[in-house]
Short mmCIF file of C-alpha atoms in Angstrom, two decimals:
data_model
loop_
_atom_site.label_atom_id
_atom_site.label_comp_id
_atom_site.label_asym_id
_atom_site.label_seq_id
_atom_site.Cartn_x
_atom_site.Cartn_y
_atom_site.Cartn_z
CA MET A 1 10.04 -3.38 33.62
CA ALA A 2 8.94 -7.16 33.04
CA VAL A 3 9.81 -9.92 35.35
CA THR A 4 12.17 -12.17 34.64
CA VAL A 5 13.69 -15.34 36.32
CA GLU A 6 16.17 -13.08 38.16
CA ASP A 7 13.16 -10.97 39.23
CA LEU A 8 11.62 -14.12 41.11
CA LEU A 9 14.41 -15.70 42.10
CA GLN A 10 15.25 -12.16 44.10
CA LEU A 11 11.39 -11.41 45.11
CA ALA A 12 9.20 -14.69 45.89
CA PHE A 13 11.85 -17.21 45.93
CA PRO A 14 12.72 -19.17 49.81
CA ALA A 15 16.02 -18.53 51.16
CA GLY A 16 17.81 -21.32 49.54
CA SER A 17 16.40 -22.19 46.11
CA ARG A 18 19.51 -22.76 43.85
CA VAL A 19 20.45 -22.60 39.52
CA ILE A 20 21.06 -25.91 39.25
CA ALA A 21 21.36 -25.12 35.93
CA GLY A 22 20.55 -22.88 32.61
CA ARG A 23 21.86 -19.61 33.57
CA SER A 24 21.94 -17.47 30.49
CA GLY A 25 18.16 -18.10 30.24
CA LEU A 26 17.67 -15.70 34.02
CA GLY A 27 16.59 -12.74 31.37
CA ARG A 28 13.55 -14.56 29.91
CA GLU A 29 10.13 -12.54 31.60
CA VAL A 30 7.45 -14.31 33.20
CA THR A 31 4.28 -14.03 32.85
CA TRP A 32 2.63 -15.98 35.24
CA ALA A 33 3.47 -19.40 37.81
CA ARG A 34 2.22 -22.65 37.54
CA SER A 35 2.21 -25.75 39.91
CA LEU A 36 1.83 -29.44 38.74
CA ARG A 37 -0.47 -31.47 39.79
CA PRO A 38 -0.38 -34.20 40.88
CA ARG A 39 -3.12 -36.07 38.84
CA PRO A 40 -3.63 -35.36 34.92
CA PRO A 41 -3.57 -32.67 33.13
CA ALA A 42 -0.56 -31.83 35.12
CA PHE A 43 -0.78 -29.14 34.53
CA GLU A 44 -3.29 -26.13 33.84
CA ALA A 45 -3.39 -25.26 29.96
CA LEU A 46 -0.04 -23.26 29.46
CA GLU A 47 0.11 -20.57 27.57
CA GLY A 48 4.27 -19.62 26.61
CA GLY A 49 6.02 -17.67 29.32
CA GLU A 50 5.20 -19.26 32.79
CA LEU A 51 7.48 -20.56 35.67
CA ALA A 52 6.74 -24.25 36.29
CA LEU A 53 6.44 -25.34 39.57
CA LEU A 54 6.87 -28.89 39.98
CA SER A 55 7.65 -32.07 42.98
CA SER A 56 10.17 -34.93 41.61
CA ALA A 57 7.89 -36.60 43.82
CA HIS A 58 4.31 -35.46 42.15
CA LEU A 59 5.99 -37.05 38.85
CA SER A 60 5.98 -41.27 39.47
CA LEU A 61 2.61 -40.29 40.80
CA LEU A 62 1.49 -39.47 37.23
CA GLN A 63 3.54 -41.74 35.93
CA GLU A 64 5.48 -44.07 36.79
CA SER A 65 7.74 -44.10 34.41
CA MET A 66 8.09 -40.55 33.87
CA THR A 67 11.27 -39.05 34.17
CA LEU A 68 12.53 -35.38 35.17
CA SER A 69 14.15 -34.70 31.89
CA TYR A 70 11.95 -35.08 29.79
CA VAL A 71 9.12 -33.75 31.13
CA ILE A 72 12.03 -30.44 31.24
CA GLY A 73 11.64 -31.32 27.54
CA ARG A 74 7.96 -30.87 27.10
CA LEU A 75 7.96 -27.74 29.17
CA ALA A 76 10.22 -26.39 26.93
CA ASP A 77 8.27 -27.22 23.72
CA VAL A 78 5.54 -25.40 25.32
CA GLY A 79 7.70 -21.88 26.36
CA VAL A 80 7.55 -22.21 29.45
CA ALA A 81 9.87 -18.91 31.53
CA ALA A 82 12.09 -21.18 33.97
CA ILE A 83 11.52 -24.61 35.66
CA ALA A 84 10.99 -24.38 39.89
CA VAL A 85 12.49 -28.29 40.96
CA LEU A 86 11.34 -29.41 44.80
CA GLY A 87 12.60 -32.34 45.44
CA GLU A 88 16.06 -34.29 43.91
CA VAL A 89 18.12 -33.59 41.08
CA ASP A 90 19.53 -35.88 38.67
CA GLN A 91 22.51 -34.82 36.75
CA GLU A 92 20.07 -36.08 33.21
CA ALA A 93 17.51 -33.71 33.67
CA ALA A 94 19.94 -30.65 34.75
CA GLY A 95 21.85 -31.43 31.78
CA THR A 96 18.81 -31.56 29.69
CA ALA A 97 17.29 -27.77 31.29
CA GLU A 98 21.15 -26.69 30.92
CA GLU A 99 21.58 -27.32 27.11
CA LEU A 100 17.70 -25.07 26.04
CA LYS A 101 18.99 -22.82 28.11
CA ILE A 102 15.46 -23.44 30.68
CA PRO A 103 16.78 -22.03 34.56
CA LEU A 104 15.95 -25.50 36.28
CA ILE A 105 15.75 -24.33 40.13
CA GLU A 106 16.24 -26.15 43.00
CA LEU A 107 13.47 -24.74 45.77
CA PRO A 108 14.12 -25.58 49.42
CA SER A 109 13.48 -28.91 51.23
CA THR A 110 11.03 -26.62 53.85
CA ALA A 111 9.31 -24.78 50.55
CA THR A 112 5.57 -25.34 49.22
CA LEU A 113 4.31 -25.04 46.17
CA VAL A 114 1.49 -23.35 46.67
CA GLU A 115 3.03 -21.01 48.82
CA VAL A 116 5.87 -20.25 45.62
CA GLU A 117 3.72 -19.93 42.87
CA ARG A 118 1.40 -17.72 44.95
CA ALA A 119 4.32 -15.32 45.94
CA ALA A 120 5.42 -15.84 42.05
CA ILE A 121 2.10 -14.76 40.57
CA ALA A 122 2.24 -11.45 43.94
CA THR A 123 4.50 -10.03 42.24
CA VAL A 124 4.06 -10.61 38.69
CA VAL A 125 0.54 -9.08 39.34
CA ASP A 126 2.79 -6.10 41.01
CA LYS A 127 5.34 -5.31 38.06
CA GLN A 128 1.96 -5.49 35.50
CA ALA A 129 -0.11 -2.67 37.84
CA GLU A 130 2.81 -0.88 37.14
CA LEU A 131 3.82 -1.61 33.67
CA GLN A 132 0.53 -0.36 32.97
CA HIS A 133 0.89 2.69 35.30
CA ARG A 134 3.72 3.35 33.06
CA ALA A 135 1.48 2.63 30.29
CA PHE A 136 -0.39 5.11 30.85
CA GLU A 137 2.19 7.94 31.29
CA ILE A 138 3.28 6.78 27.60
CA HIS A 139 -0.15 7.60 26.28
CA ARG A 140 -0.95 10.96 28.89
CA GLN A 141 2.85 12.31 27.44
CA LEU A 142 2.74 11.25 23.20
CA ALA A 143 -1.24 12.54 24.01
CA GLN A 144 0.04 16.01 24.25
CA LEU A 145 2.51 15.97 21.77
CA THR A 146 -0.91 16.38 20.11
CA PHE A 147 -2.84 18.24 21.65
CA ASP A 148 -0.03 21.06 21.16
CA GLU A 149 0.24 20.30 17.44
CA ARG A 150 3.40 18.40 17.85
CA GLY A 151 2.77 15.89 14.72
CA LEU A 152 4.06 12.81 14.57
CA GLN A 153 7.84 13.21 14.59
CA ALA A 154 7.92 14.57 17.75
CA VAL A 155 5.77 11.47 18.59
CA ALA A 156 8.97 9.16 17.63
CA ASP A 157 11.36 11.19 18.88
CA ARG A 158 9.48 11.41 22.53
CA LEU A 159 8.56 7.06 21.83
CA ALA A 160 12.20 6.28 21.23
CA GLU A 161 13.47 9.00 24.25
CA ILE A 162 11.03 6.64 26.14
CA CYS A 163 12.02 2.71 25.21
CA GLY A 164 16.11 3.60 24.09
CA LYS A 165 15.13 2.12 20.83
CA ALA A 166 14.09 3.30 17.31
CA VAL A 167 10.72 4.24 16.11
CA VAL A 168 9.74 4.50 12.58
CA ILE A 169 6.62 5.66 11.72
CA GLU A 170 5.72 4.43 7.98
CA ASP A 171 2.24 4.82 5.33
CA GLU A 172 0.08 1.83 4.39
CA GLN A 173 2.26 0.72 1.69
CA PHE A 174 5.28 0.67 4.66
CA ARG A 175 7.13 3.88 3.14
CA VAL A 176 8.95 5.23 6.14
CA GLN A 177 7.71 9.08 7.16
CA PHE A 178 8.86 9.53 10.58
CA SER A 179 11.68 7.78 12.41
CA ALA A 180 13.68 8.31 15.97
CA ALA A 181 16.68 6.77 16.74
CA ALA A 182 17.48 4.77 13.66
CA ALA A 183 20.59 5.66 12.47
CA HIS A 184 21.82 2.07 12.91
CA LEU A 185 19.15 0.59 10.79
CA GLN A 186 20.08 3.10 7.69
CA ASP A 187 23.53 1.75 7.63
CA SER A 188 24.59 -1.65 5.40
CA THR A 189 24.57 -3.77 8.98
CA GLY A 190 21.55 -2.72 9.62
CA PRO A 191 18.43 -4.38 9.21
CA ASP A 192 16.51 -4.88 6.26
CA LEU A 193 12.49 -3.05 6.98
CA ARG A 194 11.34 -4.55 3.46
CA THR A 195 11.43 -8.00 5.11
CA GLY A 196 7.84 -9.78 6.53
CA ARG A 197 5.25 -7.12 5.29
CA LEU A 198 3.65 -9.75 4.31
CA ASP A 199 3.89 -11.40 7.14
CA ILE A 200 2.02 -8.23 8.70
CA GLU A 201 0.00 -7.62 6.27
CA GLU A 202 -1.41 -11.27 6.81
CA TRP A 203 -1.91 -10.53 10.38
CA ILE A 204 -3.98 -8.13 10.00
CA HIS A 205 -6.31 -9.56 8.46
CA THR A 206 -7.12 -11.56 11.65
CA VAL A 207 -6.58 -9.29 14.18
CA PRO A 208 -9.69 -6.54 14.90
CA LEU A 209 -8.63 -3.42 14.60
CA SER A 210 -9.09 0.09 17.39
CA GLY A 211 -8.64 3.26 17.32
CA THR A 212 -7.95 3.13 20.85
CA GLN A 213 -6.54 -0.32 21.75
CA PRO A 214 -4.94 -0.76 19.10
CA PRO A 215 -3.81 -4.67 17.92
CA VAL A 216 0.58 -5.16 18.87
CA GLY A 217 2.49 -7.90 16.60
CA ARG A 218 6.84 -9.01 16.77
CA PHE A 219 7.91 -9.98 13.87
CA PRO A 220 11.46 -11.04 13.00
CA LEU A 221 13.77 -9.11 11.05
CA SER A 222 15.08 -11.00 8.56
CA ASN A 223 19.13 -11.98 8.90
CA SER A 224 18.46 -10.12 11.65
CA PRO A 225 19.27 -10.53 15.62
CA PHE A 226 16.65 -7.51 14.89
CA CYS A 227 12.79 -7.14 15.10
CA ARG A 228 10.01 -4.82 14.70
CA VAL A 229 6.69 -4.54 17.72
CA VAL A 230 4.61 -3.04 15.21
CA ALA A 231 0.79 -1.93 16.22
CA PRO A 232 -1.36 -0.74 12.61
CA ILE A 233 -2.82 3.08 12.95
CA PRO A 234 -6.54 2.66 13.00
CA ALA A 235 -7.84 4.92 10.06
CA ARG A 236 -11.71 5.29 9.23
CA ASP A 237 -11.69 3.28 6.02
CA GLY A 238 -9.13 0.61 7.68
CA VAL A 239 -4.60 0.97 8.13
CA ALA A 240 -3.75 4.83 7.86
CA GLY A 241 0.28 3.20 8.33
CA TYR A 242 3.02 1.16 10.65
CA LEU A 243 3.85 2.90 14.38
CA SER A 244 6.89 -0.22 15.05
CA VAL A 245 10.10 -0.36 17.61
CA ILE A 246 13.18 -1.90 16.77
CA ALA A 247 15.69 -3.65 18.40
CA PRO A 248 17.51 -6.75 19.07
CA LYS A 249 14.90 -9.69 19.93
CA VAL A 250 16.75 -10.03 23.27
CA GLU A 251 17.02 -6.05 24.40
CA ILE A 252 12.36 -6.20 23.21
CA THR A 253 10.57 -6.10 26.59
CA GLU A 254 6.61 -6.19 27.93
CA LEU A 255 6.90 -2.17 28.07
CA ASP A 256 7.71 -1.49 24.50
CA ARG A 257 4.81 -3.59 23.29
CA LEU A 258 2.19 -1.79 25.64
CA ALA A 259 3.86 1.67 24.58
CA VAL A 260 3.79 1.01 21.15
CA GLY A 261 -0.06 0.27 21.12
CA ARG A 262 -0.49 2.68 23.33
CA ALA A 263 1.39 5.51 20.62
CA ALA A 264 -0.27 3.49 17.67
CA ALA A 265 -3.53 5.07 19.16
CA VAL A 266 -2.51 8.75 19.64
CA CYS A 267 -0.60 7.94 16.38
CA ALA A 268 -4.69 7.73 14.58
CA VAL A 269 -5.91 10.93 16.99
CA GLU A 270 -3.59 12.75 14.86
CA VAL A 271 -4.23 10.84 11.80
CA ALA A 272 -7.80 11.53 11.59
CA LYS A 273 -7.04 15.37 12.78
CA ASP A 274 -4.95 15.73 9.46
CA ALA A 275 -7.87 13.59 7.71
CA ALA A 276 -10.95 16.21 8.56
CA ILE A 277 -8.60 19.08 8.25
CA GLY A 278 -8.34 17.81 5.02
CA GLU A 279 -11.68 16.74 4.28
CA ALA A 280 -12.46 20.19 4.59
CA GLU A 281 -10.33 21.35 2.07
CA ALA A 282 -10.71 19.40 -0.59
CA ARG A 283 -14.56 20.20 0.00
CA VAL A 284 -13.55 24.17 -0.27
CA ARG A 285 -11.36 22.41 -3.28
CA GLY A 286 -13.89 20.45 -4.61
CA ASP A 287 -16.53 24.05 -4.48
CA LEU A 288 -13.99 26.16 -6.84
CA LEU A 289 -13.68 23.50 -9.32
CA ASP A 290 -17.32 22.67 -10.03
CA GLN A 291 -18.10 26.33 -10.29
CA LEU A 292 -14.31 27.10 -12.37
CA LEU A 293 -15.36 23.85 -14.69
CA SER A 294 -19.54 25.69 -14.46
CA GLU A 295 -19.90 26.75 -18.12
CA GLU A 296 -22.92 29.53 -15.92
CA ASN A 297 -19.94 30.52 -14.39
CA GLU A 298 -17.78 30.85 -16.82
CA GLY A 299 -16.18 34.88 -16.52
CA ASP A 300 -18.38 34.98 -12.90
CA GLN A 301 -15.62 37.13 -11.13
CA SER A 302 -16.66 36.60 -7.60
CA VAL A 303 -15.88 32.71 -8.53
CA LEU A 304 -12.41 34.04 -9.84
CA GLY A 305 -11.73 36.18 -7.09
CA LYS A 306 -12.42 33.31 -4.45
CA ALA A 307 -9.89 31.30 -7.32
CA ARG A 308 -7.37 33.68 -6.36
CA ARG A 309 -7.55 34.06 -2.80
CA LEU A 310 -6.64 30.69 -2.26
CA GLY A 311 -3.52 31.55 -4.57
CA TYR A 312 -5.03 29.78 -8.26
CA ASP A 313 -4.93 32.31 -10.97
CA PRO A 314 -7.60 31.78 -13.38
CA SER A 315 -5.47 34.12 -16.17
CA LEU A 316 -3.20 32.54 -16.75
CA PRO A 317 -2.63 30.21 -20.20
CA SER A 318 -3.61 26.15 -17.85
CA LEU A 319 -3.24 22.74 -18.67
CA VAL A 320 -6.62 20.93 -17.59
CA MET A 321 -6.02 17.23 -16.47
CA VAL A 322 -7.59 14.30 -15.31
CA PHE A 323 -6.01 10.84 -13.43
CA ARG A 324 -7.72 8.05 -12.39
CA ALA A 325 -6.01 5.32 -10.10
CA GLU A 326 -6.97 1.74 -10.44
CA SER A 327 -5.97 -1.52 -7.96
CA ARG A 328 -4.46 -3.80 -10.06
CA ASP A 329 -5.82 -5.88 -7.87
CA ASN A 330 -9.66 -5.18 -9.32
CA VAL A 331 -7.64 -5.28 -12.73
CA ALA A 332 -6.33 -8.50 -12.61
CA GLY A 333 -9.96 -9.84 -10.86
CA GLY A 334 -9.14 -10.51 -7.79
CA SER A 335 -10.70 -8.54 -4.29
CA GLN A 336 -8.54 -6.22 -1.97
CA PHE A 337 -9.01 -4.25 0.83
CA ARG A 338 -8.14 -1.28 -0.61
CA SER A 339 -12.08 0.74 -2.15
CA GLY A 340 -12.03 2.82 -4.45
CA ASP A 341 -12.42 5.85 -2.33
CA ARG A 342 -9.25 5.15 -0.58
CA VAL A 343 -7.43 4.75 -3.23
CA ARG A 344 -9.49 8.10 -4.63
CA ARG A 345 -8.40 10.63 -1.97
CA ARG A 346 -4.47 8.43 -2.29
CA LEU A 347 -4.12 9.95 -6.00
CA GLU A 348 -5.44 13.97 -5.38
CA SER A 349 -2.76 13.83 -2.01
CA THR A 350 0.19 11.94 -4.52
CA VAL A 351 -0.98 14.73 -7.10
CA LYS A 352 -1.17 17.71 -5.47
CA VAL A 353 2.39 16.68 -3.45
CA GLU A 354 3.36 16.92 -7.48
CA THR A 355 1.36 19.84 -8.82
CA SER A 356 3.48 21.68 -5.78
CA ARG A 357 6.99 21.34 -7.45
CA LEU A 358 5.16 23.40 -9.86
CA GLU A 359 6.21 27.33 -10.44
CA SER A 360 2.40 28.24 -10.27
CA LYS A 361 -0.44 27.23 -7.52
CA SER A 362 -2.62 24.31 -8.77
CA LEU A 363 -6.10 23.45 -7.87
CA VAL A 364 -6.28 19.79 -7.52
CA ALA A 365 -9.68 18.67 -6.36
CA SER A 366 -11.44 15.07 -6.42
CA ARG A 367 -14.26 14.73 -8.94
CA GLY A 368 -16.17 11.95 -9.01
CA ASN A 369 -13.94 8.73 -9.47
CA ALA A 370 -11.08 10.83 -11.03
CA VAL A 371 -9.32 13.53 -8.99
CA VAL A 372 -8.83 16.96 -11.77
CA ALA A 373 -5.18 19.02 -12.05
CA ILE A 374 -6.02 22.51 -12.72
CA VAL A 375 -2.46 23.70 -13.84
CA PRO A 376 -1.14 27.17 -14.78
CA LEU A 377 1.86 27.04 -17.10
CA LEU A 378 4.21 30.44 -17.11
CA GLY A 379 5.86 31.29 -20.18
CA THR A 380 5.70 30.06 -23.58
CA THR A 381 4.19 26.36 -22.88
CA THR A 382 3.93 23.58 -26.22
CA GLU A 383 1.90 20.23 -26.71
CA GLY A 384 5.19 18.69 -25.55
CA VAL A 385 6.01 19.86 -22.74
CA ALA A 386 2.41 19.23 -21.77
CA ARG A 387 3.02 15.51 -22.51
CA GLU A 388 5.86 15.68 -20.97
CA LEU A 389 4.73 17.44 -17.84
CA ALA A 390 1.44 15.01 -17.59
CA GLU A 391 3.42 11.59 -18.05
CA THR A 392 5.67 12.56 -15.81
CA MET A 393 3.30 13.25 -12.72
CA ARG A 394 0.80 9.96 -13.78
CA SER A 395 4.09 7.84 -13.56
CA ARG A 396 5.11 8.85 -10.15
CA ALA A 397 1.90 8.71 -8.90
CA GLN A 398 1.72 4.62 -10.58
CA THR A 399 5.26 4.54 -8.43
CA ALA A 400 3.57 6.00 -5.35
CA LEU A 401 0.66 4.59 -5.81
CA ASP A 402 2.36 0.77 -5.27
CA GLY A 403 -0.38 -2.02 -6.17
CA CYS A 404 -2.67 0.54 -9.15
CA HIS A 405 -2.87 1.91 -12.61
CA VAL A 406 -2.63 5.48 -13.25
CA ALA A 407 -4.37 6.76 -16.22
CA VAL A 408 -4.79 10.24 -17.40
CA GLY A 409 -6.37 13.06 -19.55
CA ILE A 410 -4.88 15.63 -21.33
CA GLY A 411 -6.53 18.49 -22.57
CA ARG A 412 -5.61 21.60 -25.14
CA LEU A 413 -4.43 24.41 -23.84
CA THR A 414 -6.61 26.94 -22.41
CA SER A 415 -6.00 30.79 -23.83
CA GLY A 416 -5.79 32.76 -21.59
CA GLY A 417 -9.12 33.10 -19.77
CA GLY A 418 -9.64 30.49 -22.18
CA SER A 419 -12.87 27.68 -21.12
CA LEU A 420 -11.94 25.82 -19.12
CA THR A 421 -15.12 24.07 -18.85
CA THR A 422 -13.98 22.67 -22.53
CA ALA A 423 -10.65 22.00 -22.05
CA TYR A 424 -12.10 19.78 -19.11
CA ARG A 425 -14.50 17.88 -21.04
CA GLU A 426 -11.51 17.26 -23.74
CA ALA A 427 -9.05 16.12 -20.59
CA GLU A 428 -12.59 13.80 -20.07
CA GLY A 429 -13.09 12.47 -23.51
CA ALA A 430 -9.48 11.95 -23.96
CA LEU A 431 -9.37 10.13 -20.76
CA ALA A 432 -11.90 8.00 -21.50
CA ILE A 433 -10.06 6.47 -24.85
CA GLY A 434 -6.74 6.34 -23.73
CA ILE A 435 -7.93 3.20 -21.61
CA ARG A 436 -10.09 2.48 -23.84
CA MET A 437 -7.51 1.94 -26.57
CA HIS A 438 -4.29 1.74 -24.01
CA GLY A 439 -5.52 0.51 -21.01
CA PRO A 440 -5.75 1.99 -17.51
CA SER A 441 -2.10 2.75 -17.72
CA SER A 442 -2.22 5.68 -20.32
CA CYS A 443 -1.26 9.25 -20.69
CA THR A 444 -3.16 10.43 -23.65
CA TYR A 445 -3.40 14.24 -25.30
CA PHE A 446 -6.76 15.04 -26.52
CA GLY A 447 -5.06 16.52 -29.31
CA ASP A 448 -3.82 13.56 -31.05
CA LEU A 449 -6.75 11.75 -31.11
CA GLY A 450 -7.83 13.16 -34.11
CA ILE A 451 -10.78 11.93 -36.07
CA LEU A 452 -10.58 9.19 -32.98
CA ARG A 453 -12.59 12.18 -30.43
CA LEU A 454 -15.05 11.96 -33.20
CA LEU A 455 -15.55 8.05 -33.42
CA ALA A 456 -15.73 7.88 -29.56
CA GLN A 457 -18.74 10.00 -29.67
CA ILE A 458 -20.98 7.87 -31.94
CA GLY A 459 -22.87 5.76 -29.05
CA ASN A 460 -24.25 3.41 -31.73
CA LEU A 461 -21.82 0.79 -31.93
CA GLN A 462 -23.40 -1.74 -34.30
CA GLU A 463 -24.24 1.38 -36.90
CA MET A 464 -19.73 1.70 -36.41
CA GLU A 465 -19.87 -2.62 -37.17
CA SER A 466 -21.49 -2.71 -40.70
CA PHE A 467 -19.01 0.63 -41.51
CA ARG A 468 -16.27 -1.62 -40.45
CA GLN A 469 -17.45 -4.66 -42.28
CA GLU A 470 -19.00 -3.06 -45.65
CA MET A 471 -15.74 -1.48 -45.69
CA LEU A 472 -12.96 -4.05 -44.60
CA GLY A 473 -14.60 -7.48 -43.88
CA ASN A 474 -13.44 -8.42 -47.39
CA LEU A 475 -9.58 -8.67 -46.49
CA GLU A 476 -10.23 -8.93 -43.24
CA ARG A 477 -12.01 -12.47 -44.09
CA HIS A 478 -9.01 -12.60 -46.46
CA ASP A 479 -6.25 -11.94 -43.97
CA ALA A 480 -7.84 -14.62 -41.46
CA LYS A 481 -7.99 -17.52 -43.68
CA SER A 482 -4.57 -17.46 -46.36
CA GLY A 483 -2.33 -15.09 -43.34
CA GLY A 484 -1.99 -12.50 -45.84
CA GLU A 485 -1.34 -8.83 -44.66
CA MET A 486 -3.81 -7.31 -46.25
CA LEU A 487 -5.13 -4.14 -43.64
CA LYS A 488 -1.01 -4.13 -42.61
CA THR A 489 -0.20 -2.33 -46.51
CA LEU A 490 -3.05 -1.23 -46.69
CA GLU A 491 -2.10 0.64 -43.08
CA ALA A 492 1.14 1.28 -43.60
CA LEU A 493 -0.09 3.43 -47.21
CA PHE A 494 -2.13 5.85 -45.31
CA GLN A 495 0.71 6.26 -42.57
CA CYS A 496 3.15 6.96 -45.72
CA HIS A 497 0.31 9.62 -46.83
CA GLY A 498 -0.37 7.41 -50.04
CA ASN A 499 3.94 7.97 -50.57
CA LEU A 500 4.89 4.33 -52.47
CA SER A 501 8.00 3.83 -52.22
CA ARG A 502 8.17 5.42 -48.93
CA THR A 503 5.10 2.57 -48.23
CA ALA A 504 7.21 0.02 -49.49
CA GLU A 505 10.09 1.07 -47.47
CA GLN A 506 8.05 0.54 -44.95
CA LEU A 507 7.02 -2.66 -46.03
CA SER A 508 10.28 -4.27 -46.79
CA LEU A 509 8.79 -4.91 -50.26
CA HIS A 510 10.22 -4.47 -53.32
CA ARG A 511 7.85 -1.43 -55.33
CA ASN A 512 6.22 -3.47 -57.60
CA SER A 513 5.19 -6.65 -55.13
CA LEU A 514 3.41 -2.67 -53.59
CA LEU A 515 1.80 -2.27 -56.71
CA TYR A 516 0.26 -5.92 -56.74
CA ARG A 517 -0.59 -6.19 -53.62
CA LEU A 518 -2.41 -2.68 -53.79
CA GLN A 519 -4.17 -3.80 -57.00
CA ARG A 520 -5.25 -7.53 -55.09
CA ILE A 521 -6.83 -4.80 -51.77
CA ALA A 522 -8.86 -2.76 -54.25
CA GLU A 523 -9.95 -6.19 -56.17
CA ILE A 524 -11.08 -8.74 -52.54
CA SER A 525 -12.23 -5.85 -50.70
CA GLY A 526 -14.15 -4.58 -54.43
CA HIS A 527 -12.98 -0.73 -53.95
CA ASP A 528 -11.24 1.21 -56.08
CA LEU A 529 -8.32 2.83 -53.87
CA GLU A 530 -8.03 5.85 -56.51
CA ASP A 531 -11.09 7.24 -55.22
CA HIS A 532 -10.37 10.19 -52.79
CA GLU A 533 -14.03 9.09 -51.02
CA THR A 534 -12.93 5.57 -51.05
CA ARG A 535 -9.59 6.67 -49.68
CA LEU A 536 -11.10 8.62 -46.87
CA SER A 537 -13.95 5.65 -46.30
CA LEU A 538 -10.99 3.45 -45.39
CA GLN A 539 -9.43 5.21 -43.15
CA VAL A 540 -12.64 6.31 -41.64
CA ALA A 541 -12.87 2.13 -41.37
CA LEU A 542 -9.22 1.35 -39.70
CA LYS A 543 -9.45 3.80 -36.21
CA VAL A 544 -13.21 2.25 -36.47
CA ARG A 545 -11.04 -1.00 -35.91
CA GLN A 546 -8.91 0.53 -33.77
CA LEU A 547 -11.50 1.56 -31.73
CA LEU A 548 -13.78 -0.83 -31.44
CA GLU A 549 -11.23 -3.91 -31.14
CA ALA A 550 -9.82 -1.53 -28.22
CA GLU A 551 -13.89 -1.96 -26.98
CA HIS A 552 -14.15 -5.46 -26.52
CA HIS A 553 -10.07 -6.11 -24.92
#
């Protein structure tokens, strides 16, 4: 549908015009026409794609030594589509045009530049009006698909049929969600769609996002003759994804560019509609979750009935998990366009997908900045199975949310009809302690925390630090000064439940060397290791040390 140099030869150029050189470029698209003026500036601003019209007689008026070959080279640098000359064309000029593959057209002596310029512009304008009409018709067809609730796959299929090219719809992380006529993109000789993503992301930050007129860009796919014409699919809080038409560079047309923009606008409407439905469903799930986790509603038959109507059976033993995602850019102190709400919504969506793989219907909803999943478990489930399930879901969610850390806290299994409120509090506590102790990509089961779950509830850090110094201060200072391993020895002793042989083996020490070191620990610390109360205090102090070090980091 775009106007090519060859089109203008047939529709706008006067009879007797002939191509002197650069025939291989006759398929170039022409966006406008400009005539050379006999005084500086010779041309108004050229943007590329124009038909440049000039008279060889005017060149000497601009500069006596200026040659046609030189002008052809300069015009090629700014990307003109073709050059038409009124007057003599010398061999040097023809050779330059042939080398640069720019069509060089000789006009008959009876022609005037003004008339050719007007005819060329009229042809381009008529074609552009036709293109806009065609683009409007494409938009109407695609919009009808969304009105009929056919979905984004139908949009991709129709667009591929209209353009005669491959179409791909990706999410905001460039993961392909829908595609059409894309079989050749999947084989080993096809283009790698991963190339150019950084260029697209940088470009998105430089253009205004509009749901009705999304920007359209053109990007090459490295190491292949293919390129993509791509438009973002705008969403309320950024970019929901990308729509691309993919084809060899020489086959991409202006109609493809217009069609991609119109199709992206249609996709934006579909995404907004799905988001509205999803938000309504999320509110229902969130309200139910709040009711189930409220102590006031425990055993309330109306709440339990509501849960069963939504497919969730609260009478089954359940596992309560609390997930939290954090952008790695935020962790590193950088900034990124991802908002916390958007990350949380993506996390909720991913957790829902993971729970859908299970036999029983789970309840997944956002609560604050976290996502809560209540997973009914069929049959006998051990703590080990519960940990494995939670870690699998956490790992898959972190993979899906590329660029984010994901942590999960797990409450202890509830018995049939047991307290979900208690399990939720445990999962929240496990999540908080796990992040503090092991970082933002941790999986922590409340039942594994031992005394840490009590220590974490103590709000007076100063008192905890004082207790640590009282029990371990002398050993810490000794180790720091001498490079000793008194604390390491004490930890190994408690890990081995006081068994001297196992402790010596773990530390690769002779038993007598271990006994001497324990004697030195008692002397340096001032504590009697034979006293049971003292041993318990030392164990607690080591846990406090672990907790405080995690707090400081």
